[in-house]
Amino acid sequence: MEREKLRCVILVTSDIHGYIQPVDYRTREEIPSGLAKLAALIKEERTKCPNLLLIDNGDMLQGSPFAAYAAAHASGIHPCIEVMNRLRYDAAVPGNHEFNYGFETLKHAALASCFPWLSSNILSKESGEPVLGRPYIVKRVEDKLKVVILGATTHYIPHWEKASHIIGLQFRDSLEAVKAWVTYIREHEQPDLLIVSYHGGFERDLANGQATERLTGENQAYAMCTEVPGIDVLITGHQHRLIAEELNGVLVVQTGSNGQALGHLAIEFEHSEDGWRIVSKTARLLKPEADTAADREVEALTGAMERKTQEWLDQPIGTTEGDLSVRDPFECRRAPHPFVQFIHQVQLESTDAEISAAALLSEESKGFGAVITVRDVLSAFVYPNTLTVLRLTGEDIRMALEQCAAYFELGADGKPGISDAYLQPKAQHYNYDMWSGIEYDINLSFPVGKRITKLTRNGEELRMTAEYSVVMNSYRAGGGGNFDMFRGKPVLFEGAEDMADLAVGYVRSKGRLTASEDRNWRLTW
C-alpha cells in the first residue's frame, strides 16, 4: 500500500523596509523589487498551493521615504499592515527597525494586524512575558500536519535603539531563548515541522564555519543551526543577504532587502506508522523580473499614500552655490568633501558640540544639485537616527579614529581600497566616520590600530586626558559599528528629532547652501 504524502510550502519576506511600490525614490524609476511585485508572486504561489504559510521576518515598517511619510502622516492602520492583512500573512516577527518609531508605534501596528507577531526573547521587565503576545503559534496544514512557528529577534537592539523607545523591555539572548523554546516545543507540542523565524543573520561562513564578524551576539543563526537540535527550518534576515540552502540538516533562507526576493521553502512529508516524517526539503528564492507586474490590489491600497509621499519628496527646500554633489562615494570618503562638511555643520549647529563625527550613510546618495528637495535629503539620511553628544577623552577619540582607519586597505596596485571586513558578509560603509573640529592624518603604511599619525585641535596636539563634547548619530553613540570605546560614556545631549528632519530644517532655514570643505584631515600611504 502506497504511503500518504503531503507537501508543505512556506513563503517568506524579510527586511522589506517599507518598500511597497516598485519605485526608486531617488529617480522615480520602476525597479524589479518591492512588496507589490512580491505580492504578485505570492498570489501565483497560492494558486498552486492554497494551504501555504506566509511569514514576515521583520523590518517591515521603516526604511523608505514611503515608510517615513506613513509614520508621520498615516491615521488608522499603517499601510504596510493593510497590505500584509490583505495578503493573509500567517505570522510576523519584529525586526530591530520596528522599534525606531517607539514601542507604542509597534504595538499599534501589531494590534491592527490580522496575524500574530511572534518573539520569544523580547520580554516585559515587569512580568517576564513576551510583550507582543506569544513566542510561537501552531498551524495545521490540510488538517493533518502540525507546524509550529517560533519567533526571535536579535537581542542587540539596546545597543542601537534610543532608551526611550524600549522602556520596560528586556531582550533575552536570542540563542538561549531559541534553545529553551525549541526544547519545550519538541516536548510539549510534538510538531511535525518546527520553523524558527529569526530576525538576525549568520555570524560564520556557512561553508567552513569561520567567523565572518566579531562574535557580539548580534547574529547567531549559525549557532542556531549547529547547537540547537530540533529545528527543521530557520528563516533569517537583518543582513540583507540572499541565501537559500541547507546547513547541518536545517533548511535556511534569507531574502535580501526592500523586496528583492521571496523565499520559497518546500517540505515533502510521508506518513508511516510513527506519524509524518520529512523525506525532502528545498529552499529557493523567487525574484521579480523587470516585466513582473505589481499587484493591482496592493497598488490600490497604497496608491493615495504613495502619491502624497512623492509630492512631499519633490518639495524644493533650498538651493546651492558651488558643488555639493557626490559622484563617487569612495572618493567622498577618502578626502574631505563639501557634502560631508554639510552634515558636520548640521550636527554642530544643532547641538553646539565641539567636535563632529559623521558618515556618508548611503551609497545611493548623490548629494545636492542646484535645487535641493526633500527627496535629496532623505536619500542621504536613510536611517532614522537622532543625534547624541558624548563627553569623550582625547584617548577615546584616538581609538575611534583608529577604528575608522581600519575601513581602508592598500590593494595589490598600492592604492587605497576598502577593507574586505567592511564589504563581507554585507557592505557596512556606514560604519566609517569622518571628523570635523580636529585635524588628523591616516597613514595606510602603518598597521591597523597604529594609523593615526597626526591628531590635533586648532593646531595643538590633542591631549589624551582632556575631555571634549563630540556629536554623532545615536547608532554610533551606542557603540554600533564596533565603536566599543563609546559605550557607557557620559551623555551630554540626546536629540529627539531624526537627522533627516534636522537636515531638512537646516536647509530650509539657510535657503542657500554654499559648498565648503574643511581640509582638516588627509589619507596618506
C-alpha positions in Angstrom: 0.0 0.0 0.0 1.4 3.4 -1.0 2.1 5.7 1.8 0.3 9.0 2.1 2.4 12.1 1.1 1.9 15.8 1.9 3.7 18.9 0.8 4.1 22.0 3.0 5.1 25.3 1.3 6.3 28.3 3.3 6.7 31.7 1.7 9.0 34.3 3.4 9.5 38.0 3.2 12.1 39.9 5.3 13.6 43.4 5.5 11.0 44.9 3.2 11.8 48.3 5.0 8.6 49.9 3.8 9.3 49.4 0.1 5.8 48.5 -1.2 5.7 50.1 -4.6 8.4 49.1 -7.1 10.0 52.6 -7.3 13.4 54.0 -6.9 12.7 57.0 -4.6 15.7 58.9 -5.9 14.8 58.7 -9.6 11.1 57.6 -9.6 12.0 54.9 -12.0 10.4 51.4 -11.7 12.6 48.7 -10.2 12.1 44.9 -10.0 11.5 44.8 -6.3 9.1 45.9 -3.6 6.2 44.1 -1.8 3.7 44.9 -4.6 5.7 42.8 -7.0 6.3 40.1 -4.4 2.5 40.1 -3.9 2.0 39.0 -7.5 4.4 36.1 -6.8 2.6 35.3 -3.6 -0.8 35.1 -5.2 0.6 33.0 -8.0 2.0 30.5 -5.5 -1.3 30.4 -3.7 -3.0 29.1 -6.9 -0.5 26.2 -6.8 -0.7 25.6 -3.0 -3.8 27.2 -1.3 -2.6 26.0 2.1 0.8 27.6 2.1 2.1 29.5 5.1 3.3 33.2 4.7 5.7 34.7 7.2 7.4 38.1 7.5 10.7 38.0 9.3 10.9 41.7 10.4 11.9 45.2 9.4 8.7 45.9 7.5 7.7 49.3 9.0 10.8 51.5 8.5 13.4 52.3 5.8 11.9 54.0 2.8 10.5 57.5 2.2 7.1 55.9 2.0 7.5 54.4 5.5 8.8 57.7 6.9 5.8 59.6 5.4 3.4 57.0 6.7 4.9 57.1 10.2 4.3 60.8 10.3 1.0 61.2 8.5 -0.9 57.9 8.4 -4.0 57.8 10.5 -5.6 54.5 11.4 -4.0 51.3 10.1 -0.4 51.6 8.9 -0.4 51.0 5.1 2.2 48.2 5.3 -0.1 46.4 7.8 -3.1 46.9 5.5 -1.1 45.2 2.7 0.0 42.3 5.0 -3.6 41.8 6.1 -4.8 41.6 2.6 -2.1 39.2 1.6 -3.1 36.9 4.5 0.1 36.7 6.4 0.2 33.9 9.0 2.7 35.5 11.3 5.3 38.2 11.6 8.4 38.7 13.7 9.6 42.2 14.8 12.9 43.4 13.4 15.2 45.8 15.1 14.0 48.7 13.0 10.4 48.1 14.1 11.4 49.9 17.3 12.7 53.0 15.5 9.5 55.0 16.0 9.0 53.8 19.5 7.4 50.7 21.0 3.9 52.3 21.1 4.0 52.6 17.3 4.9 48.9 17.0 2.1 47.9 19.4 -0.4 49.9 17.4 0.7 48.1 14.3 0.5 44.7 16.0 -3.0 45.4 17.3 -4.1 46.3 13.7 -2.7 43.1 12.3 -4.9 40.1 11.4 -2.0 37.9 12.2 0.1 37.3 15.3 3.5 38.9 16.0 6.0 36.5 17.5 9.0 37.0 19.6 10.2 34.6 22.3 13.0 36.8 23.6 11.6 40.3 23.8 10.0 40.4 27.3 8.4 42.7 29.8 10.8 43.6 32.5 7.9 43.6 34.9 6.3 40.3 34.1 9.0 38.4 32.1 6.3 37.6 29.5 6.6 38.2 25.7 5.5 41.7 25.1 3.8 41.1 21.7 1.6 38.3 23.0 3.2 34.9 22.2 6.5 33.3 21.4 5.1 30.8 18.9 2.0 29.6 17.1 0.7 26.2 16.0 -0.7 25.9 12.4 -2.4 22.9 10.7 -1.7 22.1 7.1 -4.6 20.3 5.5 -5.8 19.4 9.0 -3.0 16.8 9.2 0.4 18.3 9.6 1.2 20.1 12.8 3.5 23.1 12.2 5.0 25.3 14.9 6.4 28.8 14.1 8.7 30.2 16.8 9.8 33.9 16.6 13.0 35.5 17.8 14.7 38.9 17.2 18.3 39.9 17.6 18.8 40.9 21.2 21.4 43.5 20.2 18.6 46.2 19.9 19.6 48.0 23.1 23.0 48.8 21.6 21.3 50.8 18.8 17.9 52.0 19.9 17.0 55.1 21.9 16.4 54.1 25.5 13.0 55.9 25.5 11.8 53.6 22.7 12.4 50.4 24.7 11.4 51.4 28.2 10.2 48.4 30.2 11.6 45.8 27.8 14.2 43.2 28.3 16.0 41.5 25.4 16.9 37.9 26.2 19.8 36.3 24.4 18.3 35.0 21.1 20.2 31.8 21.1 19.4 31.0 24.7 15.7 31.7 24.1 15.5 29.6 20.9 17.3 26.7 22.7 14.8 26.8 25.6 11.7 27.1 23.4 12.7 24.5 20.9 13.2 22.0 23.7 9.8 23.0 25.2 8.0 22.8 21.8 9.5 19.4 20.9 8.5 18.0 24.3 5.0 19.6 24.7 3.8 20.2 21.1 5.5 17.4 19.3 5.2 19.2 15.9 5.7 17.5 12.5 7.6 20.7 11.4 9.4 23.3 13.6 10.1 26.6 11.9 12.2 29.3 13.7 11.8 32.8 12.2 14.8 34.8 13.5 15.4 38.4 12.7 19.2 38.0 12.7 21.8 36.7 10.4 24.8 34.4 10.2 27.9 35.1 12.2 30.0 32.5 10.5 30.7 31.3 6.9 28.1 28.7 6.0 30.7 26.7 4.1 33.6 26.5 6.6 32.3 27.8 9.9 34.9 30.6 10.1 33.7 33.7 11.9 32.8 36.5 9.5 32.4 39.2 12.1 33.1 39.9 15.7 31.0 37.4 17.7 29.0 40.0 19.7 25.7 38.1 19.6 24.1 40.4 17.1 23.9 37.5 14.6 23.5 33.9 15.9 22.0 31.9 13.0 25.0 29.6 12.5 24.9 28.7 16.2 21.2 28.0 16.0 21.8 25.6 13.1 24.6 23.8 14.8 23.8 24.0 18.5 20.1 23.7 18.7 18.7 20.2 17.8 15.1 20.0 16.6 15.0 23.0 14.2 13.8 22.0 10.7 13.7 25.4 9.1 15.5 28.6 10.0 14.3 31.9 8.5 16.9 34.6 8.8 17.3 38.3 7.9 18.9 41.5 9.2 22.0 41.2 7.0 20.2 41.7 3.7 21.9 38.7 2.1 20.4 36.3 -0.5 20.6 32.7 1.0 18.7 29.5 0.2 20.4 26.3 1.2 20.8 23.7 3.9 23.1 23.9 6.9 23.6 20.9 9.3 20.3 19.5 8.1 18.4 22.8 8.7 16.8 24.5 5.7 17.9 28.2 5.8 16.7 31.2 3.8 17.4 34.9 3.7 15.7 37.2 1.2 17.8 40.3 0.8 16.1 43.6 1.3 13.5 46.0 0.0 11.5 43.2 -1.6 14.4 41.8 -3.7 13.2 38.2 -3.4 10.5 35.9 -1.9 11.7 32.9 0.0 10.1 29.6 -1.1 10.5 26.6 1.2 9.0 23.2 0.2 9.0 20.3 2.6 7.8 16.9 1.5 6.3 14.5 4.1 5.4 10.8 4.1 3.1 9.1 6.6 4.3 6.0 8.4 3.3 4.0 11.5 5.1 6.6 13.6 3.4 9.6 12.0 4.6 12.1 9.5 8.3 12.3 8.6 10.2 14.6 6.4 11.5 13.0 3.2 12.9 16.0 1.4 13.1 19.8 1.7 14.2 22.5 -0.7 14.8 26.3 -0.5 14.9 28.8 -3.3 14.5 32.5 -3.9 11.8 33.8 -6.3 12.8 37.1 -7.7 10.6 39.6 -9.6 11.6 40.2 -13.1 11.7 43.6 -14.8 8.4 42.7 -16.5 6.7 41.3 -13.4 3.6 43.4 -12.9 3.0 44.9 -9.5 -0.1 43.5 -7.8 -3.0 45.9 -8.6 -4.8 45.3 -5.2 -1.6 46.3 -3.3 -1.1 49.3 -5.6 -4.7 50.4 -5.0 -4.3 50.0 -1.2 -1.2 52.2 -1.0 -1.7 54.4 -4.1 -3.0 57.5 -2.2 -0.3 57.4 0.4 2.3 56.8 -2.4 1.2 59.9 -4.3 1.3 62.1 -1.2 4.8 60.7 -0.5 6.0 61.6 -4.0 4.6 65.1 -3.7 6.3 65.6 -0.3 9.6 64.3 -1.7 9.5 66.8 -4.6 9.2 69.8 -2.4 12.1 72.2 -3.1 13.5 73.4 0.2 16.7 75.2 -0.8 19.4 75.9 -3.4 23.2 75.5 -3.6 26.2 77.6 -4.6 29.1 75.5 -5.6 29.3 71.7 -5.9 27.7 69.6 -3.2 27.1 66.6 -5.4 28.5 63.1 -4.7 29.7 61.5 -7.8 31.7 58.7 -6.2 31.0 57.5 -2.6 34.6 56.2 -2.2 36.1 59.5 -3.3 33.8 61.2 -0.9 35.2 59.1 2.0 38.9 59.3 1.1 39.3 63.1 1.4 37.3 66.0 2.9 34.2 66.6 0.9 31.7 69.6 0.8 28.7 67.3 1.3 30.2 65.6 4.4 31.0 69.1 5.6 27.3 70.0 5.3 26.5 67.0 7.6 29.0 68.2 10.1 27.5 71.7 10.0 24.0 70.4 10.7 25.3 68.3 13.6 27.4 71.0 15.2 24.8 73.8 14.8 22.1 71.5 16.2 24.0 70.7 19.3 26.8 73.2 20.0 29.2 70.3 20.3 33.0 71.0 19.8 33.7 68.0 17.5 31.6 66.1 15.0 31.8 62.5 13.7 29.7 61.7 10.6 29.3 59.0 8.0 28.1 59.0 4.4 25.3 56.6 5.2 24.0 55.7 1.7 25.9 54.6 -1.4 22.8 55.8 -3.4 23.0 59.4 -2.2 24.0 61.8 -5.0 24.4 64.8 -2.6 22.8 68.0 -3.7 22.3 69.6 -7.1 21.4 73.3 -7.8 17.9 72.8 -6.2 17.6 70.8 -3.0 14.4 68.7 -2.5 13.2 66.6 0.4 14.0 63.6 -1.8 17.6 64.6 -1.9 17.9 64.8 1.9 16.1 61.5 2.6 18.3 59.8 0.0 21.3 60.8 2.1 19.8 60.1 5.6 18.3 56.7 5.1 18.2 55.7 8.8 16.0 57.3 11.5 19.0 58.2 13.7 18.9 61.1 16.2 21.9 63.0 17.4 23.8 62.3 20.7 26.6 64.3 22.2 29.1 62.3 24.3 31.8 63.5 26.6 35.0 61.8 25.3 38.6 62.0 26.2 41.3 62.5 23.7 42.2 58.9 24.0 38.6 57.9 23.2 38.8 60.0 20.1 42.1 58.5 19.0 40.8 54.9 19.5 37.7 55.8 17.4 39.8 57.3 14.6 41.9 54.1 14.5 38.6 52.1 14.1 37.7 54.5 11.3 41.1 54.0 9.7 40.5 50.2 9.5 38.0 50.9 6.7 40.9 51.2 4.3 43.4 48.8 3.0 46.1 49.0 0.3 45.4 47.0 -2.8 47.8 45.0 -5.0 48.3 48.2 -7.0 49.5 50.0 -3.9 46.4 52.3 -3.9 43.8 52.6 -1.2 40.7 50.4 -1.3 38.0 49.3 1.1 38.8 46.6 3.6 37.0 43.3 3.0 35.7 43.4 6.6 33.5 46.3 5.5 32.2 44.5 2.5 31.5 41.0 3.7 29.2 39.4 4.6 27.4 42.7 3.8 28.5 46.2 3.0 29.0 48.4 6.0 30.2 51.7 4.6 28.0 53.5 7.2 30.5 52.3 9.9 33.2 54.6 8.6 33.2 58.1 10.1 34.8 61.4 9.0 35.5 64.0 11.7 35.3 67.8 12.0 36.7 70.0 14.8 40.0 68.2 14.8 42.9 67.7 12.4 44.2 64.2 11.7 46.2 62.1 9.3 45.5 58.4 8.4 48.7 56.7 7.1 47.9 53.3 5.5 51.6 52.3 5.5 51.1 51.5 9.2 49.2 48.5 10.6 45.6 48.7 11.7 45.5 50.3 15.1 48.5 52.5 14.6 47.5 54.5 11.5 46.7 57.9 13.1 50.0 59.8 12.7 48.7 63.2 13.5 45.9 64.3 15.9 45.5 68.0 16.8 42.8 70.5 17.6 43.2 74.1 16.5 46.8 73.2 15.6 47.7 71.9 19.1 48.2 68.3 19.9 45.1 66.7 21.3 45.6 65.9 24.9 44.7 62.3 25.7 43.3 63.0 29.2 41.4 66.2 28.2 37.6 65.9 27.6 35.6 67.1 24.6 32.0 67.2 23.5 31.5 65.1 20.4 28.3 64.8 18.4 27.4 61.7 16.4 24.4 59.7 15.4 22.6 57.7 18.0 23.6 54.4 16.5 27.3 55.2 16.8 26.9 56.7 20.3 25.6 53.3 21.4 28.8 51.7 20.1 27.3 50.5 16.8 29.9 49.5 14.2 32.4 48.2 16.8 32.9 51.5 18.4 33.1 50.0 21.9 35.0 53.0 23.2 31.8 55.0 23.1 29.7 52.6 25.3 28.9 54.0 28.8 30.4 57.4 28.1 28.6 60.4 29.7 25.8 61.7 27.6 25.6 65.5 27.3 22.7 65.7 24.9 20.2 63.4 23.3 18.1 64.7 20.5 14.6 63.7 19.8 14.4 64.7 16.1 15.6 62.5 13.3 18.7 63.6 11.5 16.8 63.7 8.2 14.3 66.2 9.8 17.1 68.2 11.2 18.8 68.4 7.8 15.5 69.4 6.1 15.0 72.1 8.7 18.6 73.3 8.3 18.3 73.7 4.5 15.0 75.5 4.8 16.5 77.9 7.4 19.6 78.7 5.3 17.8 78.8 2.0 21.0 78.7 0.1 24.0 76.4 0.9 27.5 77.3 -0.1 29.9 74.4 -0.8 32.9 74.5 1.5 35.3 71.9 2.9 37.5 72.0 5.9 40.8 70.4 4.8 41.3 69.1 8.3 42.3 65.5 7.5 44.1 63.5 4.9 44.8 60.0 3.8 48.3 59.0 3.0 50.1 55.8 2.1 
